[in-house]
Every structure is written in structure tokens, then in C-alpha cells.
XYZ file of C-alpha atoms in Angstrom:
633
model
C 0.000 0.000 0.000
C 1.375 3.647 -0.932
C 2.392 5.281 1.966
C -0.515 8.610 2.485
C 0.650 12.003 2.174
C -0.705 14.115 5.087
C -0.968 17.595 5.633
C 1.507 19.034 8.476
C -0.286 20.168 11.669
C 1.635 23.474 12.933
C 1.063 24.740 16.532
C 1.919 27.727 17.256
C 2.957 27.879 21.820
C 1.766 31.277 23.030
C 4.485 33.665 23.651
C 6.188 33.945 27.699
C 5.210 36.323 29.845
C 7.075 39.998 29.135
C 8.324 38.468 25.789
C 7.413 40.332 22.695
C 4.399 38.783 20.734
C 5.228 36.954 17.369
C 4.712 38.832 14.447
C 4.463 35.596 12.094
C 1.410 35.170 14.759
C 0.183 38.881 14.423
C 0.729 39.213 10.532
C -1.604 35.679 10.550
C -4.221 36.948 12.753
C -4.693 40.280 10.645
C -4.852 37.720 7.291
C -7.659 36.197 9.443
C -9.803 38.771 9.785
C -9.399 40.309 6.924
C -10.628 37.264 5.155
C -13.665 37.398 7.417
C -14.286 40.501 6.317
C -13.965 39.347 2.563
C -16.328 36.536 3.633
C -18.567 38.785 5.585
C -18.868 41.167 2.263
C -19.446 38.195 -0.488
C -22.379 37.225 1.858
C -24.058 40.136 1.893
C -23.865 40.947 -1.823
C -25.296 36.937 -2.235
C -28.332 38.047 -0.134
C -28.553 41.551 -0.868
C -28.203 41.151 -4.585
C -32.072 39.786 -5.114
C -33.170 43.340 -3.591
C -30.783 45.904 -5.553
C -30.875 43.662 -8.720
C -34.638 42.726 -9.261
C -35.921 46.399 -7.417
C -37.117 44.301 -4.752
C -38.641 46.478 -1.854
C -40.131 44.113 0.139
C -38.775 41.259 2.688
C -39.007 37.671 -0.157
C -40.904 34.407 1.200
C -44.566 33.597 1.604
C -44.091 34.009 5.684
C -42.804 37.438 5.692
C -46.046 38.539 6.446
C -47.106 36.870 9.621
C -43.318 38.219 10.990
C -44.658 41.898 9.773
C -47.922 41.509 12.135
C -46.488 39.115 14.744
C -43.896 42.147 15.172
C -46.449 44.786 14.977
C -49.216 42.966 17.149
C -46.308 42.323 19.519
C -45.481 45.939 20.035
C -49.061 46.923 20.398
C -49.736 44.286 22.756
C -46.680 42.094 24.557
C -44.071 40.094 23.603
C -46.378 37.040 24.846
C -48.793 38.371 21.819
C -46.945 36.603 18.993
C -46.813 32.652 18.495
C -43.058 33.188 18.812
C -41.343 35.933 20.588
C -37.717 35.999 19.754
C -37.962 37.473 16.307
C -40.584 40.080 16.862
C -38.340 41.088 20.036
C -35.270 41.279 18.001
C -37.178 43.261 14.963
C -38.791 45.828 17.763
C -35.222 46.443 19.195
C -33.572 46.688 15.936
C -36.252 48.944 14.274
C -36.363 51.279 17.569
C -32.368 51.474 18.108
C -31.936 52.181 14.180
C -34.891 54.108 13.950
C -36.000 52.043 10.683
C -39.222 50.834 9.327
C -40.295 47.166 10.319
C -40.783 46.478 6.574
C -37.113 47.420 5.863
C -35.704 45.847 9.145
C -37.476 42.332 8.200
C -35.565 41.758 4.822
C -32.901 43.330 6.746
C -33.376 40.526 8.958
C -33.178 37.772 5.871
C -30.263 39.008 4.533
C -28.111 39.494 7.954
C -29.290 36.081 9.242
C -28.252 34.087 5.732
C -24.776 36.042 6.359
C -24.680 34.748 9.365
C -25.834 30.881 8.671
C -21.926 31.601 6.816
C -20.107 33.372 9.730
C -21.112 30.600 12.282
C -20.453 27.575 9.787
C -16.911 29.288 9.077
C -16.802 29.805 13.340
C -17.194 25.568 13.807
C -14.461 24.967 11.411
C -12.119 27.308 12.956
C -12.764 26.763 16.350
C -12.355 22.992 15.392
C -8.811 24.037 14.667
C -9.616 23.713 10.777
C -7.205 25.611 8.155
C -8.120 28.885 6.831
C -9.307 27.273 3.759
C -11.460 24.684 5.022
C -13.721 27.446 7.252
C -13.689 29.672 4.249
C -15.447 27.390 2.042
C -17.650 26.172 4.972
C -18.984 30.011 5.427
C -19.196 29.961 1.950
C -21.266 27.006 0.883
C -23.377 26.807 4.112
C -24.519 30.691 3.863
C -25.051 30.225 0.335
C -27.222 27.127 1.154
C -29.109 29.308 3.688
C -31.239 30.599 0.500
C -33.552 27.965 1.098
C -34.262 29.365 4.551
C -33.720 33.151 4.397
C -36.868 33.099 1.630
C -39.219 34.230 4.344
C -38.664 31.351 7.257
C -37.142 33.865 9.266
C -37.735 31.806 12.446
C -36.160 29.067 11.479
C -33.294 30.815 9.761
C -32.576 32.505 13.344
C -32.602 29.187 15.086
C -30.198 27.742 12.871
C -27.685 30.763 12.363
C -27.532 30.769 16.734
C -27.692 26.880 16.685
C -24.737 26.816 14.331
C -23.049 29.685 17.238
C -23.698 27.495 19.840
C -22.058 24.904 18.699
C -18.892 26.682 17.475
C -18.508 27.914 20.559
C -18.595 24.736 22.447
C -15.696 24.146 20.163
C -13.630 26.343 20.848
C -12.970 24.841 24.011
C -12.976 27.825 25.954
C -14.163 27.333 29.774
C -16.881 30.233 29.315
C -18.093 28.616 26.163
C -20.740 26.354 27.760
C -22.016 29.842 29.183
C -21.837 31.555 25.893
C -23.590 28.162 23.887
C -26.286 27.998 26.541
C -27.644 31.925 25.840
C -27.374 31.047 22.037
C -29.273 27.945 22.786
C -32.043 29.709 24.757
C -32.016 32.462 22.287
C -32.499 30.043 19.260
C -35.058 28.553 21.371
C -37.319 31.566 21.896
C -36.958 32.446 18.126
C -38.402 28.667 17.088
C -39.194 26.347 20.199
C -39.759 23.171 17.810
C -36.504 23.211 16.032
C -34.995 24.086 19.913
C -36.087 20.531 20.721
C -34.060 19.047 17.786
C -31.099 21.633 18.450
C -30.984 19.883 21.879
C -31.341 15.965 20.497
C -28.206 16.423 18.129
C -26.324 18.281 20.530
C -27.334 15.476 23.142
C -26.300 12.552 20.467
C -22.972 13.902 19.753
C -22.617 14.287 23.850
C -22.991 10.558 23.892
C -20.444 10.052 20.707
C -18.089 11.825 23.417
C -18.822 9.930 26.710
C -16.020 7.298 26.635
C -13.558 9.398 24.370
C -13.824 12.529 25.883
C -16.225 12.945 29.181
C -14.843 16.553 30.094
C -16.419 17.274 26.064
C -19.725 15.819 27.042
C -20.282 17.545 30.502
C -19.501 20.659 28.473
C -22.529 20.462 26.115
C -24.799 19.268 28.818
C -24.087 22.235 30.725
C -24.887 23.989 27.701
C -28.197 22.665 27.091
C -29.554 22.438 30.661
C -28.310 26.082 31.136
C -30.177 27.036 27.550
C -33.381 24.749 29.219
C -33.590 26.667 31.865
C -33.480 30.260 30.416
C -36.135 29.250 27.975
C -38.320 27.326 30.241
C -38.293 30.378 32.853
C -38.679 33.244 29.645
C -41.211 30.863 28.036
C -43.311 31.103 31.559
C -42.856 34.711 31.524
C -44.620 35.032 28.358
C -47.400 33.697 29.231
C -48.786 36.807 31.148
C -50.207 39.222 28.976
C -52.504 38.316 25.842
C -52.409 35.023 24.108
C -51.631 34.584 20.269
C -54.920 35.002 18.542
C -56.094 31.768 17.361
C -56.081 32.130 13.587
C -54.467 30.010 10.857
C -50.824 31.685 9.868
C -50.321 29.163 6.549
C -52.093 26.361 4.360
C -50.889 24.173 6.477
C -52.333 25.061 9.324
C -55.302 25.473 7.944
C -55.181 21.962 6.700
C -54.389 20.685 9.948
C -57.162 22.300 11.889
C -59.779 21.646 8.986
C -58.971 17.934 9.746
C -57.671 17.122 6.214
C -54.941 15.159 7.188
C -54.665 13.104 3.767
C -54.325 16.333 1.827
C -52.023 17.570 4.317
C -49.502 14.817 3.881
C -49.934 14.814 -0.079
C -49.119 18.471 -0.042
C -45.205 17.687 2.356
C -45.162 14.935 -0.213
C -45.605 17.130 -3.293
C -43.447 19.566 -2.193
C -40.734 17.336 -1.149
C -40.692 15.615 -4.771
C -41.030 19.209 -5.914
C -38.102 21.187 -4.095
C -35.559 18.438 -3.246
C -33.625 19.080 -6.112
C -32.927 22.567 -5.294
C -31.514 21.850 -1.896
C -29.624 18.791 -2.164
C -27.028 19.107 -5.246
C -26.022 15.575 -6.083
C -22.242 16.615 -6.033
C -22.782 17.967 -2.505
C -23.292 14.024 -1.565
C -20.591 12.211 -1.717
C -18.505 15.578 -1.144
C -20.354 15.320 2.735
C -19.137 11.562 3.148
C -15.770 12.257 2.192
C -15.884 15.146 4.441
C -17.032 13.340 7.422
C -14.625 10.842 7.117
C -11.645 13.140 7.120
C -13.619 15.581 10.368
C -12.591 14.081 14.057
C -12.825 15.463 17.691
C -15.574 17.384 18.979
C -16.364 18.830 15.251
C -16.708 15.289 13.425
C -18.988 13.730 16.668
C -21.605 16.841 16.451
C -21.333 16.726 12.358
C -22.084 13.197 12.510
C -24.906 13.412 14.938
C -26.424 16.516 12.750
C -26.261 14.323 9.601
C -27.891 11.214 11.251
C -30.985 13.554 12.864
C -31.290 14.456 9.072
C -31.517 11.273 7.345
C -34.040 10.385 9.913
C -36.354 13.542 10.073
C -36.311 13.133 6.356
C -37.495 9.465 6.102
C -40.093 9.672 8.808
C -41.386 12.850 7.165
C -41.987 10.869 4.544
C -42.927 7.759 6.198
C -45.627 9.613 8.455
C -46.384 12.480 6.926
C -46.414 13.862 10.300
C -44.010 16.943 9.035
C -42.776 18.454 5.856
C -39.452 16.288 5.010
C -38.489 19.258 3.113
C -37.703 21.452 6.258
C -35.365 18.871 7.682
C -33.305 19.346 4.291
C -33.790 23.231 4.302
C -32.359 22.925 7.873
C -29.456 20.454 6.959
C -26.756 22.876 6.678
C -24.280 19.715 7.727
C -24.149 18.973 4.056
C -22.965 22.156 2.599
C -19.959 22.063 5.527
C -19.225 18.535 4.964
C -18.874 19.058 1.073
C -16.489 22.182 1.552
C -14.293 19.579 3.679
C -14.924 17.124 1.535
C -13.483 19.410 -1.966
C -10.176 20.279 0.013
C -9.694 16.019 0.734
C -10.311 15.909 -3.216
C -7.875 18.372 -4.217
C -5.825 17.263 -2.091
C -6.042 13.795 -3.352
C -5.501 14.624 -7.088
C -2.730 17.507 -6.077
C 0.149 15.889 -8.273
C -2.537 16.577 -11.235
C -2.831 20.225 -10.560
C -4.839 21.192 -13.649
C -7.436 18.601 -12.811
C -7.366 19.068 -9.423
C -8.496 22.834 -9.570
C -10.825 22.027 -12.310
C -12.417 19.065 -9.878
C -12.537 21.305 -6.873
C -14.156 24.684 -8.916
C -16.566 22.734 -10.640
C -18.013 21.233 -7.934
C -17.933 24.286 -5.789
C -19.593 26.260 -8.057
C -21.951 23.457 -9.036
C -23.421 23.538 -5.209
C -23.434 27.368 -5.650
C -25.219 27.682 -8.811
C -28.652 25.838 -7.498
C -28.524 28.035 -4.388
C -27.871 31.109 -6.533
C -30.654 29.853 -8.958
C -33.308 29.275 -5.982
C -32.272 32.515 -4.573
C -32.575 34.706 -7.699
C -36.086 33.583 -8.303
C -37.386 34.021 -4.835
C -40.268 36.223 -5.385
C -41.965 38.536 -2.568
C -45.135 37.802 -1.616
C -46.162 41.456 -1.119
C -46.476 44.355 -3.407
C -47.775 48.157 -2.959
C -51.416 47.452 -4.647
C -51.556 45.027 -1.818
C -50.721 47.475 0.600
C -51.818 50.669 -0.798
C -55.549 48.542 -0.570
C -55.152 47.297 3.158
C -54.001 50.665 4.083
C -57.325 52.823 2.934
C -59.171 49.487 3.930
C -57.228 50.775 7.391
C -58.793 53.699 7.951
C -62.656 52.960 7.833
C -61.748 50.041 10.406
C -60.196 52.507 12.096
C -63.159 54.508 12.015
C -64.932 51.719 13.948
C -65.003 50.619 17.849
C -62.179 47.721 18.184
C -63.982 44.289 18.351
C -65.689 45.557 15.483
C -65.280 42.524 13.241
C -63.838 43.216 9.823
C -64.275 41.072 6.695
C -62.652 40.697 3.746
C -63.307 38.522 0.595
C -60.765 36.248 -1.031
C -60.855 34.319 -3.923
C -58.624 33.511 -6.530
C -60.959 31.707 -8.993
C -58.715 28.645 -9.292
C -57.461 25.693 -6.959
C -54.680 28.027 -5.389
C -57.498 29.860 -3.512
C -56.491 27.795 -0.193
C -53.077 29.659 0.185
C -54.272 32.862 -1.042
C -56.978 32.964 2.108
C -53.875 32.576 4.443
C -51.781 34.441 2.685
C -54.427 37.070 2.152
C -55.452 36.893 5.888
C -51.683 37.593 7.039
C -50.629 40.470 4.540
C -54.018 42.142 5.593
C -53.284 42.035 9.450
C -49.749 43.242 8.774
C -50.966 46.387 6.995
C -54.257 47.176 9.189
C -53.858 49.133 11.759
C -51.742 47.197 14.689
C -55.135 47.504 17.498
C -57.250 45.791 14.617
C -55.193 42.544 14.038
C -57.560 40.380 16.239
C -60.745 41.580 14.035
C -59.400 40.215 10.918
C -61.597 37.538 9.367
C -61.415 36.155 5.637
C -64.567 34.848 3.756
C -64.026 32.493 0.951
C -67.506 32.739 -1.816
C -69.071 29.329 -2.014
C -67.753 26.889 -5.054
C -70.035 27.619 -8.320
C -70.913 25.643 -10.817
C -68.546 27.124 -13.227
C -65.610 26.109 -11.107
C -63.600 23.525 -12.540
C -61.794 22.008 -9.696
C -60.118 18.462 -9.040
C -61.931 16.665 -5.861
C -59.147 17.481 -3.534
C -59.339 21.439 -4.283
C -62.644 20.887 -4.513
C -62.802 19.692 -0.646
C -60.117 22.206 0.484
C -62.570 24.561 -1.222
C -65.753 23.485 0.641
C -63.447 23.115 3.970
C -62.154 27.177 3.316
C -65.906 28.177 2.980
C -67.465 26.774 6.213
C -64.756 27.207 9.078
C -63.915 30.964 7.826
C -68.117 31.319 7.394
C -68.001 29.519 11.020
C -65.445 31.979 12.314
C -66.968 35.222 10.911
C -70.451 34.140 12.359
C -68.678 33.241 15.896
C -67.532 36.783 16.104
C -70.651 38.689 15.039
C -72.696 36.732 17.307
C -69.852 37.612 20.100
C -69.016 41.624 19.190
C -71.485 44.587 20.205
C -71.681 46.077 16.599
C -72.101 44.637 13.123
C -69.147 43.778 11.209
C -67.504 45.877 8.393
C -66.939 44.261 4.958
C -64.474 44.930 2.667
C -63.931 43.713 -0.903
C -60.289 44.645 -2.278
C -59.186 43.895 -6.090
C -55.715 42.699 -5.168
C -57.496 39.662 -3.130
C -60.613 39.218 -5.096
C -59.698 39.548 -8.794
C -62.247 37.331 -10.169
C -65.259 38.267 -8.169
C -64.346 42.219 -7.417
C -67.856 43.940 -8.129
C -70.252 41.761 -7.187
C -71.901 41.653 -3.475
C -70.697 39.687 -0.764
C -72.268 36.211 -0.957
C -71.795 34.522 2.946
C -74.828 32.317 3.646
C -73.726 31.681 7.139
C -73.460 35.072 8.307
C -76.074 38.109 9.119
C -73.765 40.567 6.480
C -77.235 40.737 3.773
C -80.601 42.077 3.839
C -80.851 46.332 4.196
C -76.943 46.329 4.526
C -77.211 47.954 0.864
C -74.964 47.433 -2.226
C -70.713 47.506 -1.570
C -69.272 50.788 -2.626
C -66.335 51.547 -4.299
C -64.196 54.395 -1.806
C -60.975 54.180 -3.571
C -59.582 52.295 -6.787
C -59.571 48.476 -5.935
C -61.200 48.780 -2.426
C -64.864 48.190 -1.848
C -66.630 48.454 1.228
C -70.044 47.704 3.352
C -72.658 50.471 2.304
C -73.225 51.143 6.180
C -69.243 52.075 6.682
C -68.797 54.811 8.805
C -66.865 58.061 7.100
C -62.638 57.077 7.371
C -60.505 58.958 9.373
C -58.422 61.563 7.896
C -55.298 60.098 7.779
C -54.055 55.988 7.888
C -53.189 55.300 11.698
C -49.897 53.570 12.107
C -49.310 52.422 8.313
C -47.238 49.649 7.664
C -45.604 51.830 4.772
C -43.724 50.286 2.227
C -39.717 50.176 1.236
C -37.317 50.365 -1.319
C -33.853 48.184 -2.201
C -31.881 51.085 -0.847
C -33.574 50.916 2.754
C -33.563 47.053 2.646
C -29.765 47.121 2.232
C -29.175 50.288 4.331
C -31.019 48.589 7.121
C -29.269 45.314 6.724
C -25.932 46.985 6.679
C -26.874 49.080 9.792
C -28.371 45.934 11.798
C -25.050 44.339 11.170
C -23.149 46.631 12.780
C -25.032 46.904 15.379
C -25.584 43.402 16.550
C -21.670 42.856 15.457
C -20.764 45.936 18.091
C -22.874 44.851 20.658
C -21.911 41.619 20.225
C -17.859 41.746 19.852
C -17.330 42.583 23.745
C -19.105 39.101 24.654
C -17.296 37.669 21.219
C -13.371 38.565 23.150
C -14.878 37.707 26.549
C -15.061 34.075 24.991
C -12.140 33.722 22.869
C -8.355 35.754 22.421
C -8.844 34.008 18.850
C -10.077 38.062 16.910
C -10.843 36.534 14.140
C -12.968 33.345 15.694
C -14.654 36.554 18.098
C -15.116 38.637 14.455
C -17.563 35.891 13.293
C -19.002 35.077 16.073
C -19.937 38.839 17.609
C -23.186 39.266 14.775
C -24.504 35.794 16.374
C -23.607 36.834 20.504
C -25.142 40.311 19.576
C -28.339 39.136 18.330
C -28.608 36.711 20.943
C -27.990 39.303 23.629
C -30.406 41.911 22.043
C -33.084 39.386 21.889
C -32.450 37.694 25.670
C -32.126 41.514 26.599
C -35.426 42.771 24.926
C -37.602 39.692 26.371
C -36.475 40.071 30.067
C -36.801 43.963 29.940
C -40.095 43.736 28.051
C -41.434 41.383 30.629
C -40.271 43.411 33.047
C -42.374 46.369 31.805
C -40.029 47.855 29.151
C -42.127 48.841 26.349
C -40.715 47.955 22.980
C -42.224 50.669 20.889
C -40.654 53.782 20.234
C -36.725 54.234 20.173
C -36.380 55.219 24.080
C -37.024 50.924 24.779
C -34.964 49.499 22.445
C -32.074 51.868 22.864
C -31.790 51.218 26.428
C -32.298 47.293 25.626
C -28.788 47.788 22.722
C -27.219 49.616 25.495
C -27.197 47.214 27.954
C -26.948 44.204 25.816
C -23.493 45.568 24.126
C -21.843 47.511 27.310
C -22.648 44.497 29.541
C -20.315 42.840 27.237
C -17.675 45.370 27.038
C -17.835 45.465 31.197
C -17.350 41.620 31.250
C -14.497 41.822 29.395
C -12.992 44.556 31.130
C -13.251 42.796 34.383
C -11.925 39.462 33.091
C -9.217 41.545 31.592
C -7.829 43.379 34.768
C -5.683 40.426 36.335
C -3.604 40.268 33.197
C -3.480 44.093 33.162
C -2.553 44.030 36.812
């Protein structure tokens, strides 16, 4: 057998005490972070380009919208108001500090997060004593791959750019990183408490890989996850005082779900599985992970492993139950994308004496994995547009005209079998832009089938199912409010049936109620409206690329500032601390903005979340003052 080349490991021993510091070791460190800084700026013109290129305005993905009113319900109301609090906290502090419109600070919030999927993948590697290379490419590839989630799934982009934190910094080794992993943790878990739960099972597995090679490795990471437990059990009891979530259906799926059409549920994770998979999981990205995984050991290689094993299993019993979509466990499996950049470097290694083909092997494949994500990302479309908005917002200020528990209705259809996602969607773009005290009033009525309609039996059912429970709803609060409801009829939602009168059997909205009226190109409303008030109350306004990128560049800084003292508290490693402040700062600002909030802090305003940005970033700075002094001393 041919003896194996193998790379030389080089350790560099600190310097003694009083001796002068090594400037091979200096000149290296500045190269370092430098390169994070070119890594850092290639990210954000990935995720920024969509915006500036295409004119987009608007934050992409069909979910931006229930962020835009879980944020502005939240500030109206309580952090406990939203289903999930940690990205409506971190939006109300960001938006407040930076004095920046929520619409602007949300795709802010896309593009900063899919930078820092990159900065936390390249963080692993490097605190896993990887070369410079190796955690280059990892940043690379695995923020490039965050596409998939940065397309409105801000929740679950969060949670997996502070999951990916947490974990680098439980390599790194340091004795404060359990500390630093477990407020990561907790603050991944208040931003999605599902995926928290899987966070903590792979972190747990690769804690077992570790038990008989390495037991002080394994006591670190349970510290780390009963420390994150217990923040987010305690913050997730806080949240319960105040107002609950309002009970309403956010997505198709949900609506599925509580309709009771479980069969159509699990052929719609099916269909979209066989539909997206290709666009996530690049074939050369495969084998690229194995190789990868085979040449990854310690602490690095155990929690790699474990994250690749939870995926091939969430993905099969997706599939095998239905239970889940399959395709979120692959949107979440940002193992692969690090794997395969280990896995290209073992290649080119491997074919080295053959230069040419070696660096022909090793760019093709790269830029193979890149080109899907940059093909996904580039035709992301937003789900929001100013007719939408310009409609809600007059629609805004008759409701606003009427008491609050007024209930207000608005008619959706879009003539064809996608009018199941267009209620949802329809529902949550119309709360986001109504007035922030009307959110709970929302209802959507769907026009019974007719027998024009040419649907399949499944839309056909969905169809039937849309027009009873949201008929069933509306009636539930008319019979429950003191006044009659106010209906609405706007062209961007109702483009086949715009002009003719409100048809629901279920509820009291006919008899002398009159004909609709039109008050304003593409809105319609109730003939017994009341007159609108002068101006919109608390708009959700609309953006531009330049304030989507502005605010994405200024949220950066910020969260990298505040984060950077609580990055060198951790680490002497400036470059590690460099990619890993964005992920401490937003994980500060958000643990900072819940306990304050619960504490009585409001939110709203600037004077709130100034205060919260303040004390999130100098409690850092302090920290590492104080664990600075002995050495100064």
C-alpha cells in the first residue's frame, strides 16, 4: 500500500510572559480577519443582490407577512402576543435602536441572518482548529445554502444561524463557552421552540459520541443545554402573562391541519418534497459530505455526525408519516454544505500531483453547489407588493373609524385551486398592513364553489373546507361583538369576483346592509361604513432596495458591536470573536429585549430598544474589562 501524504499540523505555543508577541502570529491573525471581512462582504452581496438587482422592496418568502404583524401585534400588545417571541423582540429592538421601518428591518433581517448561517459555519471549522481554507469554504457554501431558509422562514433561519453559534462555541474549548452556547441555545429557542427541541437531540447525540472518548467534552454540552433549558423554560413562563396569540391560521398548512384534512395535508409535504428536493440537495454535494465526514474528528466530526444522522431520519419519517414536511429537515441540513467544503479540500488534495485537474475538480463542484442556491435565490419572489398594501391601508382607515372588536371582513378568492393559500396568505398580509389595534378583528370569507368552477376533488374539498370554518369563524364573532361587522372587498385579493356583493350564507352581512361601494380604486366596502378617518393610523408603509440594504448593513453593525465585547470575553482568537460577535449580539439583544419587556419595558418607540442595545453591548464590554484586569494588573 502507498504510503498517504498528510498535511503538516503546525502549533503555534503562546508567547512567555514579558516576551514580545510573534509577528508571524500577528501578521496571521490580521490575514484572518481580513478574510472574514472578505467573507462577511461576499455574503451580503449573495443576499442583498435579489433586492438591488430585481428592485425588490419588500422582505421575499410567503411568511414574511405573519413576521410583519407578529412584530407589529407584539409591540401593540406584549411580547407574549406573537406565536413566537424571539424574532418580533429582536425586529422591535432593531427597528427602535436604528430608527428604521419594520418592513425594511425584516428583509434586513433575511439578509443578515443568511450572512450569518456563513459566519457561524466558518466559526465551527475554525474553532475545530480547521485551516483557513477549510472554514472559508464552509462560510461559503453553508450561507449560500441558507437561501432555502432566508426566503421568508425567518424563524427558522434565526434558530439555525444561533444553533450553528452554539455549537462553534462549544468548540472552541474555551471554559466560558458552555455559558456563551447555553444563551445562544435559549435564544435560538425563543426564536423557534420546535426546532430548539431538535437543536438539543443532536447536541445530546454527539454528547454521547463523546462519553467514553472525551467525558470533560460531554459535561460541556450538557451544561450547555440544561443552562439554555432553563433560560427558555423560565422566559417561556414569563410570556405567558399578557394576551395570548390570537387563534387564527398563519399558513395552508395550518389550515389543513385544523380543517382535519390530514390526507391532503400529507400529499401536499409529499408534493413539495418531490417538488423542491432538487434545489436543496445538489447531487455533487453528496458524496462531497461523506468524504468530508470521514476526514472531520474530535468534537467537530462527533456533532457533524450526529447533525447528519438527525437528518436522514427527520427526512425518512417525514416521509414515512407524513407527520411533518421532510423538506424542512433538508432546508435545515446545513451539515451537508460544511461537509462538502471539507470534503473538496480532501479531493484536491487527493488529485494535487494533477494540478490542472485538481483545480478544475474542486471549482466545478464548488460552483456546481453554488449555482442551485444562486438559482433558488434569484427567483425568490416577494409575496407582497404596494397594490396590496396601498388597498389594506385605505381598507385601514374605515376600520379605524370603527369601535375595536368591530369585526372586519374581507373577501378572497382567486378563482382557481390556489385559492387555499391565497386565504392565508391574504389573511396575514391584511393584518400586517391594518392598523396594529385591529389585528384580532381580521376575518377572511371564501364565496361558495359555483358551478362554473372547474376544480379536481381534492381542491374541490379544500374549497368546501375554506368556505365553512372561515363562514363559522366570521359568524362566531358577530354573534360575540357589540356592533355589526364591516366588509371589505379589495381587487388585489378578489380579482375574479371584485364587483359583485358579498355572498356569505352563514353570516347576518345581507338584507338592508345595501350594495358595496367603491371608496378608492380596488377597495370596496359595506354600504353602512362609517366616514374614514383623515389620515391611515400607524401604516405599515412600504420600502425600497436602498432601505432594505441600508437597514441590513446598519443591523449588522449593530448586533456585530454589541456583540464583539461578549465575542473577546469568549475567545483571544479576533478573528474566531469577528464571526461570532453578529450571532452573541443578536442573541444578547433578543435575551435583553424579552427580560426587559417582561419586566415592563415597552418595545415601541426608540427610548425601549435603545436602552435594551445599550445594555446588551456595554454588559459585554464590562465583562471583558473585568476578566481583563488580572492580566493588566
Amino acid at each position: 500500500m502507498a504510503n498517504r501524504t498528510k498535511r503538516p499540523v503546525v502549533t503555534v505555543p503562546p508567547p512567555l510572559p514579558g516576551t514580545p508577541k510573534d509577528t508571524t502570529t500577528e501578521r496571521s491573525s490580521r490575514t484572518d480577519a481580513v478574510l472574514v471581512a472578505a467573507l462577511t462582504a461576499v455574503l451580503l452581496a449573495w443576499f442583498a443582490g435579489p433586492f438591488v438587482i430585481r428592485g425588490i422592496g419588500f422582505p421575499l418568502g410567503p411568511d414574511a407577512p405573519v413576521y410583519l404583524w407578529w412584530t407589529r401585534l407584539a409591540g401593540a400588545e406584549g411580547l407574549s402576543a406573537p406565536e413566537r417571541a424571539g424574532v418580533p423582540a429582536l425586529a422591535l429592538v432593531l427597528g427602535g435602536t436604528l430608527h428604521l421601518p419594520l418592513v425594511a428591518i425584516t428583509a434586513a433581517l433575511e439578509i443578515v441572518f443568511g450572512v450569518g448561517v456563513g459566519l457561524a459555519s466558518a466559526a465551527l471549522l475554525r474553532a475545530g482548529r480547521r485551516d483557513r481554507v477549510a472554514w472559508m469554504l464552509a462560510g461559503l457554501l453553508a450561507g449560500a445554502f441558507a437561501v432555502h431558509l432566508a426566503a421568508g422562514y425567518l424563524a427558522n433561519l434565526v434558530f439555525a444561524a444561533l444553533f450553528l453559534a452554539s455549537a462553534a462555541t462549544l468548540a472552541e474549548g474555551a471554559h466560558r463557552g458552555p455559558a456563551a452556547a447555553a444563551g445562544l441555545l435559549a435564544a435560538a429557542g425563543f426564536a423557534h421552540p420546535l426546532f430548539f427541541l431538535l437543536g438539543i437531540l443532536i447536541l445530546l447525540a454527539a454528547a454521547l459520541l463523546a462519553w467514553q472518548a472525551d467525558r470533560a467534552e460531554a459535561r460541556r454540552v450538557g451544561a450547555a443545554v440544561s443552562g439554555a433549558g432553563a433560560v427558555l423554560g423560565i422566559g417561556l413562563l414569563a410570556l405567558l402573562a399578557g394576551p395570548g396569540p390570537p387563534a387564527v391560521d398563519t399558513s395552508k398548512d395550518a389550515f389543513l391541519r385544523r380543517a382535519g384534512l390530514g390526507a391532503d395535508l400529507r400529499g401536499a409535504y409529499l408534493g413539495r418534497f418531490l417538488q423542491h428536493w432538487p434545489r436543496y440537495v445538489q447531487w455533487a454535494s453528496l458524496p462531497l459530505a461523506v468524504m468530508g465526514l470521514l476526514g472531520t474528528v474530535g468534537y467537530v466530526g462527533r456533532f457533524l455526525l450526529a447533525w447528519g444522522v438527525a437528518l436522514v431520519v427527520g427526512v425518512l419519517a417525514g416521509l414515512a408519516t407524513g407527520a411533518f414536511p421532510a423538506d424542512r429537515f433538508l432546508t435545515f441540513g446545513y451539515v451537508v454544505p460544511i461537509l462538502a467544503a471539507i470534503g473538496v479540500i480532501r479531493l484536491w488534495w487527493g488529485l494535487r500531483r494533477r494540478p490542472v485537474l485538481a483545480w478544475l475538480a474542486a471549482v466545478g463542484l464548488v460552483a456546481a453547489m453554488l449555482g442551485g442556491a444562486l438559482l433558488a435565490w434569484s427567483r425568490q419572489p416577494p409575496f407582497i407588493d404596494r397594490q396590496q398594501i396601498a388597498e389594506v391601508t385605505v381598507a385601514g382607515r374605515y376600520a379605524a373609524a370603527t369601535p375595536t372588536g368591530t369585526p372586519l371582513l374581507f373577501r378572497v378568492d382567486s378563482g382557481d385551486a390556489a385559492t387555499t393559500f391565497l386565504a392565508t396568505q391574504a389573511a396575514n398580509l391584511i393584518r400586517a398592513a391594518l392598523p396594529p389595534d385591529r389585528i384580532r378583528d381580521v376575518y377572511v370569507v371564501v364565496p361558495p364553489l359555483t358551478g362554473s368552477t372547474a376544480l379536481s376533488p381534492r381542491n374541490a374539498r379544500e374549497r368546501r373546507a375554506l368556505v365553512f370554518f372561515y363562514d363559522r369563524d366570521a359568524a362566531r364573532a358577530i354573534r360575540a361583538a357589540a356592533q355589526p361587522p364591516l366588509l371589505f372587498d379589495l381587487l388585489a385579493f378578489d380579482a375574479p369576483g371584485y364587483g359583485s356583493e358579498l355572498s356569505c350564507p352563514e353570516l347576518s352581512c345581507q338584507g338592508d346592509r345595501g350594495p358595496m361601494q367603491e371608496v378608492a380604486p380596488g377597495v370596496r366596502v359595506d354600504a353602512s361604513h362609517p366616514a374614514p378617518v383623515l389620515a391611515p393610523v400607524d401604516p405599515l408603509g412600504a420600502s425600497s432596495p436602498a432601505d432594505a440594504v441600508v437597514a441590513a448593513l446598519a443591523a449588522l453593525a449593530l448586533i456585530g458591536a454589541v456583540g464583539y465585547g461578549w465575542a473577546r470575553t469568549l475567545t483571544p482568537d479576533r478573528p474566531l470573536a469577528l464571526l461570532l460577535c453578529p450571532l452573541l449580539g443578536a442573541a444578547a439583544l433578543m435575551l435583553s429585549g424579552i427580560i426587559l419587556e417582561r419586566l415592563g419595558l415597552p418595545l415601541t418607540g426608540w427610548v425601549g430598544p435603545t436602552a435594551v442595545s445599550a445594555l446588551a453591548g456595554l454588559s459585554g464590554y464590562a465583562g471583558l474589562i473585568v476578566l481583563q484586569r488580572p492580566a493588566l494588573a
